[in-house]
PDB file of C-alpha atoms in Angstrom:
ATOM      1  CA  UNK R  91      54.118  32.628   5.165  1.00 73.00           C
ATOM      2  CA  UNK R  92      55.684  31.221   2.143  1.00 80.00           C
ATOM      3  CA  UNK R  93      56.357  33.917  -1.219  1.00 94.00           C
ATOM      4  CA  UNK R  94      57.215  34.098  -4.449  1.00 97.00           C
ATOM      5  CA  UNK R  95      60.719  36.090  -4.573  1.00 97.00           C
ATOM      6  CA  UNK R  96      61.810  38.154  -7.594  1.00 98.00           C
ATOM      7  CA  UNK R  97      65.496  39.737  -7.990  1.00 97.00           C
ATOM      8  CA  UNK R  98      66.425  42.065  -8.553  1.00 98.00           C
ATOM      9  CA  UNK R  99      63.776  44.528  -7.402  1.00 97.00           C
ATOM     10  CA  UNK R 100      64.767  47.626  -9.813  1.00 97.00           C
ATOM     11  CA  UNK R 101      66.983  47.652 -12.572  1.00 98.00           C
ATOM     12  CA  UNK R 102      67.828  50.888 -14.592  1.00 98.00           C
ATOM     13  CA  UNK R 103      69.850  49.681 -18.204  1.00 97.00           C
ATOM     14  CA  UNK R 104      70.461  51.260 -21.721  1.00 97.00           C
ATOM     15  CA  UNK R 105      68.057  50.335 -24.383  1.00 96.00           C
ATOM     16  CA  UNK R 106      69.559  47.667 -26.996  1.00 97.00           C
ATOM     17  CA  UNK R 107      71.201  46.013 -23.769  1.00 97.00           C
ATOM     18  CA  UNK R 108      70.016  42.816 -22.023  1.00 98.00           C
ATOM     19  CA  UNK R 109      68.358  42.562 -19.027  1.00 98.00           C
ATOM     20  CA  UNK R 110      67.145  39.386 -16.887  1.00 98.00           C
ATOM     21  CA  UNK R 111      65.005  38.843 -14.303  1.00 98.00           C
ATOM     22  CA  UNK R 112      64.465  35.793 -11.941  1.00 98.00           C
ATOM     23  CA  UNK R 113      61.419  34.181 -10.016  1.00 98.00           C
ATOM     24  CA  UNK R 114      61.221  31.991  -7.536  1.00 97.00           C
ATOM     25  CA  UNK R 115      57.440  30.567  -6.880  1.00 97.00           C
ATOM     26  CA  UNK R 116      56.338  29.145  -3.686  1.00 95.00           C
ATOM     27  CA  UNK R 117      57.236  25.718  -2.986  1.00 94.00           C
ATOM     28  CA  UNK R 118      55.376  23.592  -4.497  1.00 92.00           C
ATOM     29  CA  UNK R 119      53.710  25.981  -6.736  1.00 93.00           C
ATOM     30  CA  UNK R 120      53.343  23.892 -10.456  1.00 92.00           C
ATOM     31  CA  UNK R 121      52.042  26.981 -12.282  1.00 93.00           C
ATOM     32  CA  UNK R 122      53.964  30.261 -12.772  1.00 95.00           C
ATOM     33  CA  UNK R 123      53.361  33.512 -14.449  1.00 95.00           C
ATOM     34  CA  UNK R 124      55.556  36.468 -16.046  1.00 97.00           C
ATOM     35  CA  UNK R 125      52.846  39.724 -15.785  1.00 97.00           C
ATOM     36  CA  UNK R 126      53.834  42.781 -17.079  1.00 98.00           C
ATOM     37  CA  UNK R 127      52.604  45.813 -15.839  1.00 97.00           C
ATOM     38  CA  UNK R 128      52.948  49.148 -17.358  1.00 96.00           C
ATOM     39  CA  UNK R 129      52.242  52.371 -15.178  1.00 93.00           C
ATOM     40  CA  UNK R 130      48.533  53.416 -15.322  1.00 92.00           C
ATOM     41  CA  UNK R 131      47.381  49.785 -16.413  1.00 95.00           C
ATOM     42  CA  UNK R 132      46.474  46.428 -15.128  1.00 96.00           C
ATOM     43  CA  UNK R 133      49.249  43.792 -15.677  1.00 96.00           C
ATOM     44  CA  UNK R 134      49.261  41.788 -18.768  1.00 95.00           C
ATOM     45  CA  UNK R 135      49.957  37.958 -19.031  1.00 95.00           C
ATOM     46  CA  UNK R 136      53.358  37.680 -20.951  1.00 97.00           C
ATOM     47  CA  UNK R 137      53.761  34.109 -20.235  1.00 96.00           C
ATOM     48  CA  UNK R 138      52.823  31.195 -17.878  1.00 94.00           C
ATOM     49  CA  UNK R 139      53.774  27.625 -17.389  1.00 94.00           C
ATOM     50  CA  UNK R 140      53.165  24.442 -16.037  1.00 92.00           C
ATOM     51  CA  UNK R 141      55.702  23.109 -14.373  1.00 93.00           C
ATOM     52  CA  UNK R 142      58.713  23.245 -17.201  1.00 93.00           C
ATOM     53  CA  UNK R 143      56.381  23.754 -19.932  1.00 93.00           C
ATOM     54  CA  UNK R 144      55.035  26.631 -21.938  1.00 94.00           C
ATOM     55  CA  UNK R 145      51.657  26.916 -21.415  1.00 91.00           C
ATOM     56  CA  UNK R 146      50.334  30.213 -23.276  1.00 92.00           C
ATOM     57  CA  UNK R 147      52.945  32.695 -24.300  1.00 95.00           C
ATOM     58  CA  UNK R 148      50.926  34.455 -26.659  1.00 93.00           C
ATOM     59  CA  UNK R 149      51.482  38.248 -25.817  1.00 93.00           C
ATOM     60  CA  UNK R 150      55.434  37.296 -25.028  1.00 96.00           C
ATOM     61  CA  UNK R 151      57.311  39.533 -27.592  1.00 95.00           C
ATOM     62  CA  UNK R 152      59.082  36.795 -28.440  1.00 93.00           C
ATOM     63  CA  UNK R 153      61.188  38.984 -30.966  1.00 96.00           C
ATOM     64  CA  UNK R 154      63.308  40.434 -28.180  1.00 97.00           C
ATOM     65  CA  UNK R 155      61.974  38.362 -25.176  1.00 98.00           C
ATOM     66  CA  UNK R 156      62.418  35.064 -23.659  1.00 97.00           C
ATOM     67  CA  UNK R 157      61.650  33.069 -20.785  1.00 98.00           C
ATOM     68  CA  UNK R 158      62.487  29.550 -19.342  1.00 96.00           C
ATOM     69  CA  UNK R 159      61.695  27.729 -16.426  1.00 96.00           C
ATOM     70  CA  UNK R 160      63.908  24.333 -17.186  1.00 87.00           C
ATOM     71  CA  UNK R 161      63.874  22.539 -13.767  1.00 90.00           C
ATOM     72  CA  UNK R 162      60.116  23.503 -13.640  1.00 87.00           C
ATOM     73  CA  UNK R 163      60.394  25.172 -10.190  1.00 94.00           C
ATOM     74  CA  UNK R 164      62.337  28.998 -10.629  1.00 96.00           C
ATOM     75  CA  UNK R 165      62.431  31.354 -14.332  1.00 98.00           C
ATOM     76  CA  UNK R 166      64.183  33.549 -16.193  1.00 98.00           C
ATOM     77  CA  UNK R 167      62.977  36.230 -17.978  1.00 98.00           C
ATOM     78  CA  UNK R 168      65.266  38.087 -20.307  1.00 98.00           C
ATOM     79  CA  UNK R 169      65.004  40.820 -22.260  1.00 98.00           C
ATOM     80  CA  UNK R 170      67.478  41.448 -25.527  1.00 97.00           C
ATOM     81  CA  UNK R 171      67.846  44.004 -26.562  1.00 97.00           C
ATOM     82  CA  UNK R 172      65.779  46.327 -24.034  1.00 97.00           C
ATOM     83  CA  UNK R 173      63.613  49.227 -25.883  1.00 97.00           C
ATOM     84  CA  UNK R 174      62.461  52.581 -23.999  1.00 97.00           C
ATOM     85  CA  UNK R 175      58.877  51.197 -24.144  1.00 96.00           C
ATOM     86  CA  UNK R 176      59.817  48.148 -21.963  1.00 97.00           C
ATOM     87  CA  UNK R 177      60.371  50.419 -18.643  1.00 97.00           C
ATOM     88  CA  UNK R 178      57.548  49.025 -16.782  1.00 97.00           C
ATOM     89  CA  UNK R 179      56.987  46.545 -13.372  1.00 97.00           C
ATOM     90  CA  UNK R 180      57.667  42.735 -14.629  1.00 98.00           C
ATOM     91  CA  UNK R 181      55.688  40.708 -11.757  1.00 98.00           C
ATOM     92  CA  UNK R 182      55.910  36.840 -11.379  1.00 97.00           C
ATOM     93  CA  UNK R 183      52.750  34.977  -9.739  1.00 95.00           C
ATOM     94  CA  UNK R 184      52.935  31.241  -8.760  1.00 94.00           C
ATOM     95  CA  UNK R 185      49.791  29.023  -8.322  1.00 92.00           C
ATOM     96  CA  UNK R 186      49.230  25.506  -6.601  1.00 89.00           C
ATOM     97  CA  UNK R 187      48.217  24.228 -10.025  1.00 80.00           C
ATOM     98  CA  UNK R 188      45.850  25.905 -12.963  1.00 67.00           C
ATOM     99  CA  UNK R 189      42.280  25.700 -11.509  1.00 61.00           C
ATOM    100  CA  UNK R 190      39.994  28.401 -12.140  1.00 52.00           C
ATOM    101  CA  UNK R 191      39.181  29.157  -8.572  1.00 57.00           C
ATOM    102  CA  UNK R 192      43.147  29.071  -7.611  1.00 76.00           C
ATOM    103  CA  UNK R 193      44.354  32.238  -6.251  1.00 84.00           C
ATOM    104  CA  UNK R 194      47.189  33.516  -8.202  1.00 90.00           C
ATOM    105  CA  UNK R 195      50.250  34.448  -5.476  1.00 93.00           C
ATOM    106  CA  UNK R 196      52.507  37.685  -6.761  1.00 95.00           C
ATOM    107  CA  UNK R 197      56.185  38.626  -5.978  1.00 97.00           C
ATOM    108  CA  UNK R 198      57.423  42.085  -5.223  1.00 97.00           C
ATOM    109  CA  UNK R 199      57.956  42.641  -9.221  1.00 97.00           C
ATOM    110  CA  UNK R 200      61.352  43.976 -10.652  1.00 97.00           C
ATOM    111  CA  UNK R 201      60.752  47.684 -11.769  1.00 97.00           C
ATOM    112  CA  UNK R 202      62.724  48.066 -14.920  1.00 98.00           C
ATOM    113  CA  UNK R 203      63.893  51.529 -16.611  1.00 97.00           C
ATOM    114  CA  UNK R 204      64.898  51.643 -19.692  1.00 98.00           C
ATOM    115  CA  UNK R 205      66.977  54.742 -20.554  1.00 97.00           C
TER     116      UNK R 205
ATOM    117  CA  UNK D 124      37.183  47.739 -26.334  1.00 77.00           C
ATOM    118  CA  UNK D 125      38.937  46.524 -23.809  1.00 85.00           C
ATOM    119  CA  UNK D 126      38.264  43.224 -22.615  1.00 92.00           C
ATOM    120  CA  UNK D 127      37.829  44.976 -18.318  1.00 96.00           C
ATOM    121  CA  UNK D 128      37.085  48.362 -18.355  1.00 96.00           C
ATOM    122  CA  UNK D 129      36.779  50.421 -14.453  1.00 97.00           C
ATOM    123  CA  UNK D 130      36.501  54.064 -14.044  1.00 95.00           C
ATOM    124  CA  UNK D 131      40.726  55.086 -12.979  1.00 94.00           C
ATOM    125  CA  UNK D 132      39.034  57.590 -10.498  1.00 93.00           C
ATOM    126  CA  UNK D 133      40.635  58.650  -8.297  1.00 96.00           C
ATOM    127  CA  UNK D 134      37.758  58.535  -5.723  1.00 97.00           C
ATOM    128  CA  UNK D 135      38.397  60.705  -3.199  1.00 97.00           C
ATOM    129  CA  UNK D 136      36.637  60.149   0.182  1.00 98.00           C
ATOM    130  CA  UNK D 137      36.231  61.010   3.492  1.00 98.00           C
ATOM    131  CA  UNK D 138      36.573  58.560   6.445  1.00 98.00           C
ATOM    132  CA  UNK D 139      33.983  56.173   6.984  1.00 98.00           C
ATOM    133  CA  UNK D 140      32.052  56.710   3.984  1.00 98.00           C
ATOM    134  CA  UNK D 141      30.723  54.531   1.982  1.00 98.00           C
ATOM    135  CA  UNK D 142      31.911  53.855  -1.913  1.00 98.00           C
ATOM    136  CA  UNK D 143      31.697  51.631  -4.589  1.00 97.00           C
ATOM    137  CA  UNK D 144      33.302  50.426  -7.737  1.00 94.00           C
ATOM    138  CA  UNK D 145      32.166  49.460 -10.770  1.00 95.00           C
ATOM    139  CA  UNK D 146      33.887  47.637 -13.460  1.00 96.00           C
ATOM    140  CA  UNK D 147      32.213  45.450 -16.933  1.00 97.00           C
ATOM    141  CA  UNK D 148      33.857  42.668 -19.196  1.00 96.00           C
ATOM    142  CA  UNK D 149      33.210  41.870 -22.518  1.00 94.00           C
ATOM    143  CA  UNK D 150      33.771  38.573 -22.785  1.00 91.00           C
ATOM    144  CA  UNK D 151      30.354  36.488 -21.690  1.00 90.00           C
ATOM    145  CA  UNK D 152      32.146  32.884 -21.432  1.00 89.00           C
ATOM    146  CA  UNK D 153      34.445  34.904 -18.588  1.00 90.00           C
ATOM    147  CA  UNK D 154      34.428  31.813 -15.300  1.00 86.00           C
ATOM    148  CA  UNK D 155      35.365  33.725 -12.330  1.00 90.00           C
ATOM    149  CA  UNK D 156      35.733  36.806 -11.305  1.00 93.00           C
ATOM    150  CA  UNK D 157      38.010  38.538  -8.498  1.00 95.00           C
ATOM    151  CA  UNK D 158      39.103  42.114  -7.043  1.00 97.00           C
ATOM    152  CA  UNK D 159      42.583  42.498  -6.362  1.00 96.00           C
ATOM    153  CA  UNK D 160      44.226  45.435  -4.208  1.00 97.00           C
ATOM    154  CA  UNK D 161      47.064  46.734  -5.061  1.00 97.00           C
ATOM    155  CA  UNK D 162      49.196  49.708  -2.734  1.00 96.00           C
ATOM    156  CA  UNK D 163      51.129  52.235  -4.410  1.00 93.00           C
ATOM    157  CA  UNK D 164      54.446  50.553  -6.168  1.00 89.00           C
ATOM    158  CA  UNK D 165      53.585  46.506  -3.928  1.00 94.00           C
ATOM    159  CA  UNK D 166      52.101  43.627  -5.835  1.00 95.00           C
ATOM    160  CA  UNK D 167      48.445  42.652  -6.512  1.00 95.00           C
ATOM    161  CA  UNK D 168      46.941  41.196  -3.736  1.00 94.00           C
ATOM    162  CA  UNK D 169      43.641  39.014  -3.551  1.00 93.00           C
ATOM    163  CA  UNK D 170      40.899  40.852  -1.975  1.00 96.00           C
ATOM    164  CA  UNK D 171      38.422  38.644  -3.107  1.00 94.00           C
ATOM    165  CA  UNK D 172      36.377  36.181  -5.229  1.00 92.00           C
ATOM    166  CA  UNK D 173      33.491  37.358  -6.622  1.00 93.00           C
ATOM    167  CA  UNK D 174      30.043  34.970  -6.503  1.00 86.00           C
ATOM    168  CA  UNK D 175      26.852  35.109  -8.704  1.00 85.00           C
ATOM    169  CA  UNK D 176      24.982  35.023  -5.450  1.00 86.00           C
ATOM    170  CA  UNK D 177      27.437  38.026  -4.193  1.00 87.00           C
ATOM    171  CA  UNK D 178      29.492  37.729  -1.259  1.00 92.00           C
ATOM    172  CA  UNK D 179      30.835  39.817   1.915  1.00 94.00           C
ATOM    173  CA  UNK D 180      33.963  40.169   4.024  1.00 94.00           C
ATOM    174  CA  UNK D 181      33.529  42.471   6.568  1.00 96.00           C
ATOM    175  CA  UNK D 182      33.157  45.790   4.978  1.00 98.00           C
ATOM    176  CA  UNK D 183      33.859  44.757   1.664  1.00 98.00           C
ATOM    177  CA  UNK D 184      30.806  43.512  -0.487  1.00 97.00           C
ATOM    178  CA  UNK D 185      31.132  41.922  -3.922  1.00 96.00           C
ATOM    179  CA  UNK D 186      28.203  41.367  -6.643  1.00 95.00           C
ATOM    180  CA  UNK D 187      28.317  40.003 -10.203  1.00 95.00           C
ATOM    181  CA  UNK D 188      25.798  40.776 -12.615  1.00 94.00           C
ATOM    182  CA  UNK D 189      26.419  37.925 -15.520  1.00 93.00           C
ATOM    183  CA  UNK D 190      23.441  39.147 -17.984  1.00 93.00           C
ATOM    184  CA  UNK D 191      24.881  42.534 -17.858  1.00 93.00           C
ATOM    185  CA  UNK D 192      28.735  41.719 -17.371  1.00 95.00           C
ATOM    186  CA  UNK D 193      28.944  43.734 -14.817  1.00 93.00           C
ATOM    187  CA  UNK D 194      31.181  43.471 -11.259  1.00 96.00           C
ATOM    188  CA  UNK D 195      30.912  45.944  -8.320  1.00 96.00           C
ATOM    189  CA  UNK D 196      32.790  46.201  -4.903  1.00 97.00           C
ATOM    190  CA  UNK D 197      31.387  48.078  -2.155  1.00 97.00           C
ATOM    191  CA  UNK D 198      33.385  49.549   0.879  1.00 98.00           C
ATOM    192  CA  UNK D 199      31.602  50.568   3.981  1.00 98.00           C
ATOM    193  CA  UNK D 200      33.224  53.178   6.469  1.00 98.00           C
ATOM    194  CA  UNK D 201      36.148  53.740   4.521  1.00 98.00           C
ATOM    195  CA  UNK D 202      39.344  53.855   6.415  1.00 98.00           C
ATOM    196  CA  UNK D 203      42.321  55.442   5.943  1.00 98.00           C
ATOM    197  CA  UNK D 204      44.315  51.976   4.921  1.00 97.00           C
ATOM    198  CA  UNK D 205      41.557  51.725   2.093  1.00 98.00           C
ATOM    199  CA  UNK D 206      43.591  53.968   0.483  1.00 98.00           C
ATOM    200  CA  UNK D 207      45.218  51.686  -3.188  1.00 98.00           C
ATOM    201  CA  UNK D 208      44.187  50.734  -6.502  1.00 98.00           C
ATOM    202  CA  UNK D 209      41.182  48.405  -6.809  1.00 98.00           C
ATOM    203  CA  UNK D 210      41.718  45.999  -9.834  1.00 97.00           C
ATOM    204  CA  UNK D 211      39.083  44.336 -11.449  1.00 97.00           C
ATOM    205  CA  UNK D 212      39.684  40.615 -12.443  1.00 95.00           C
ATOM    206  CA  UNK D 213      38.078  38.126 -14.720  1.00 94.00           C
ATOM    207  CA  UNK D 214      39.642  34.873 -15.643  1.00 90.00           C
ATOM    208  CA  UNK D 215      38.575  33.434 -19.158  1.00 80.00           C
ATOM    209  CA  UNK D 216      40.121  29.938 -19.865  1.00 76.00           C
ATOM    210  CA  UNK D 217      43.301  29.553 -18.116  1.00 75.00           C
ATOM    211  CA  UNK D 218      44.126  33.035 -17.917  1.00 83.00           C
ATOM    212  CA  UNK D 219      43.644  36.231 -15.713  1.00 89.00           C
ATOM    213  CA  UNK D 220      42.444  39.438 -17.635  1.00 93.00           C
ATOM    214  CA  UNK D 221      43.184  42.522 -15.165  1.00 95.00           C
ATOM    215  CA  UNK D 222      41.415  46.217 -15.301  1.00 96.00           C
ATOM    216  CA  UNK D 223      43.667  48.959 -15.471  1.00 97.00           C
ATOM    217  CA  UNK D 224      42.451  49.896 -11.659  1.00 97.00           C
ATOM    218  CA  UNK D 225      40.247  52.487  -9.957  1.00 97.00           C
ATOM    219  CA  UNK D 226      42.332  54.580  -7.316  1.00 97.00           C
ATOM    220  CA  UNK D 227      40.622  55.334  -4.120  1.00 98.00           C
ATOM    221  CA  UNK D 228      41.879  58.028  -1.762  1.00 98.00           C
ATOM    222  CA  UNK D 229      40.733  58.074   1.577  1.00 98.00           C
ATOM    223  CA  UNK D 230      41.264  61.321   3.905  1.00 97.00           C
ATOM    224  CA  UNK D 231      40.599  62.238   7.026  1.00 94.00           C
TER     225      UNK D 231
END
């Protein structure tokens, strides 16, 4: 069964340095989503796109954070500079397109610490 | 307010009982609704969609109440591998809103 890979799967850093995490969505997959999910909460929609392009990336702290998916198929998702309060899971979900009704696929997450 | 609000529980139950969840959204132009299941430190996983007319898999039943914005799940004889955090989901536009989770604990 095809899945959406993330790497790496924990990362412990420094706050103020830079972190990045990668996705790769099921093949085929034209939609793709960054979720972050701190512990105790649901995860929260940081960004998504379709195919190479930004879709909504309106709770992306786009201060310190940024994300690409150029080739429209894997993403980045970088952090710079990392803050204590961004220790949390960062999960990527892929999706056959952007129907309502489409189930949303999730990776294993990257659990980040920030120290 | 949040926009999906569930009770965190935890829920602690004995084997083959029967429980249920509750969860409510705020926003009425909400299109679909979903549970998710999610084990301790894995990934959300679908558990599933939710219907106006209220749907079943096995022991898992779903309703949706859309004049009182209002979502249940209800597990019959609970087993052991119940045991994870039930997420409430609700997808407005283009986007997935999650609950922070109800935790259900299932002992023998």
């Amino acid at each position: 069964e095809a899945e959406v890979a993330q790497s790496p799967r924990y990362k412990i850093t420094e706050k103020s340095q830079a972190v990045a995490f990668w996705c790769d969505p099921i093949s085929g997959h034209a939609t793709l989503y960054w979720y972050r999910q701190i512990l105790g909460q649901g995860p929260e929609l940081l960004v998504q796109f379709q195919d190479e392009s930004v879709v909504d990336d309106s709770q992306l702290p786009k201060d310190r954070f940024s994300a690409e998916r150029l080739k429209g198929v894997d993403s980045t998702l970088k952090i710079q500079p990392a803050e204590l309060g961004d220790s949390a899971m960062y999960l990527c979900a892929s999706s056959p397109g952007a129907a309502f009704q489409e189930t949303q696929y999730f990776g294993p997450g990257t659990r980040l610490l920030v120290l | 307010r949040k926009e999906v609000e569930q009770d965190p529980g935890p829920f602690n139950v004995p084997e083959g009982a029967t429980v249920a969840f509750n969860c409510t959204y705020s926003n009425s132009a909400s299109q679909s609704f979903f549970w998710y299941r999610q084990d301790c430190r894995k990934e959300p996983k679908l558990l599933m969609s939710v219907y106006s007319s209220g749907n079943e898999d096995g022991r898992f039943t779903a309703q949706l109440n859309r004049a009182s914005q209002y979502i249940s799940l209800l597990i019959r004889d609970s087993k052991l591998s119940d045991s994870a955090t039930y997420l409430c989901v609700v997808r407005g536009g283009n986007k997935l809103v999650f609950g922070a989770g109800t935790i259900l604990r299932v002992k023998s």
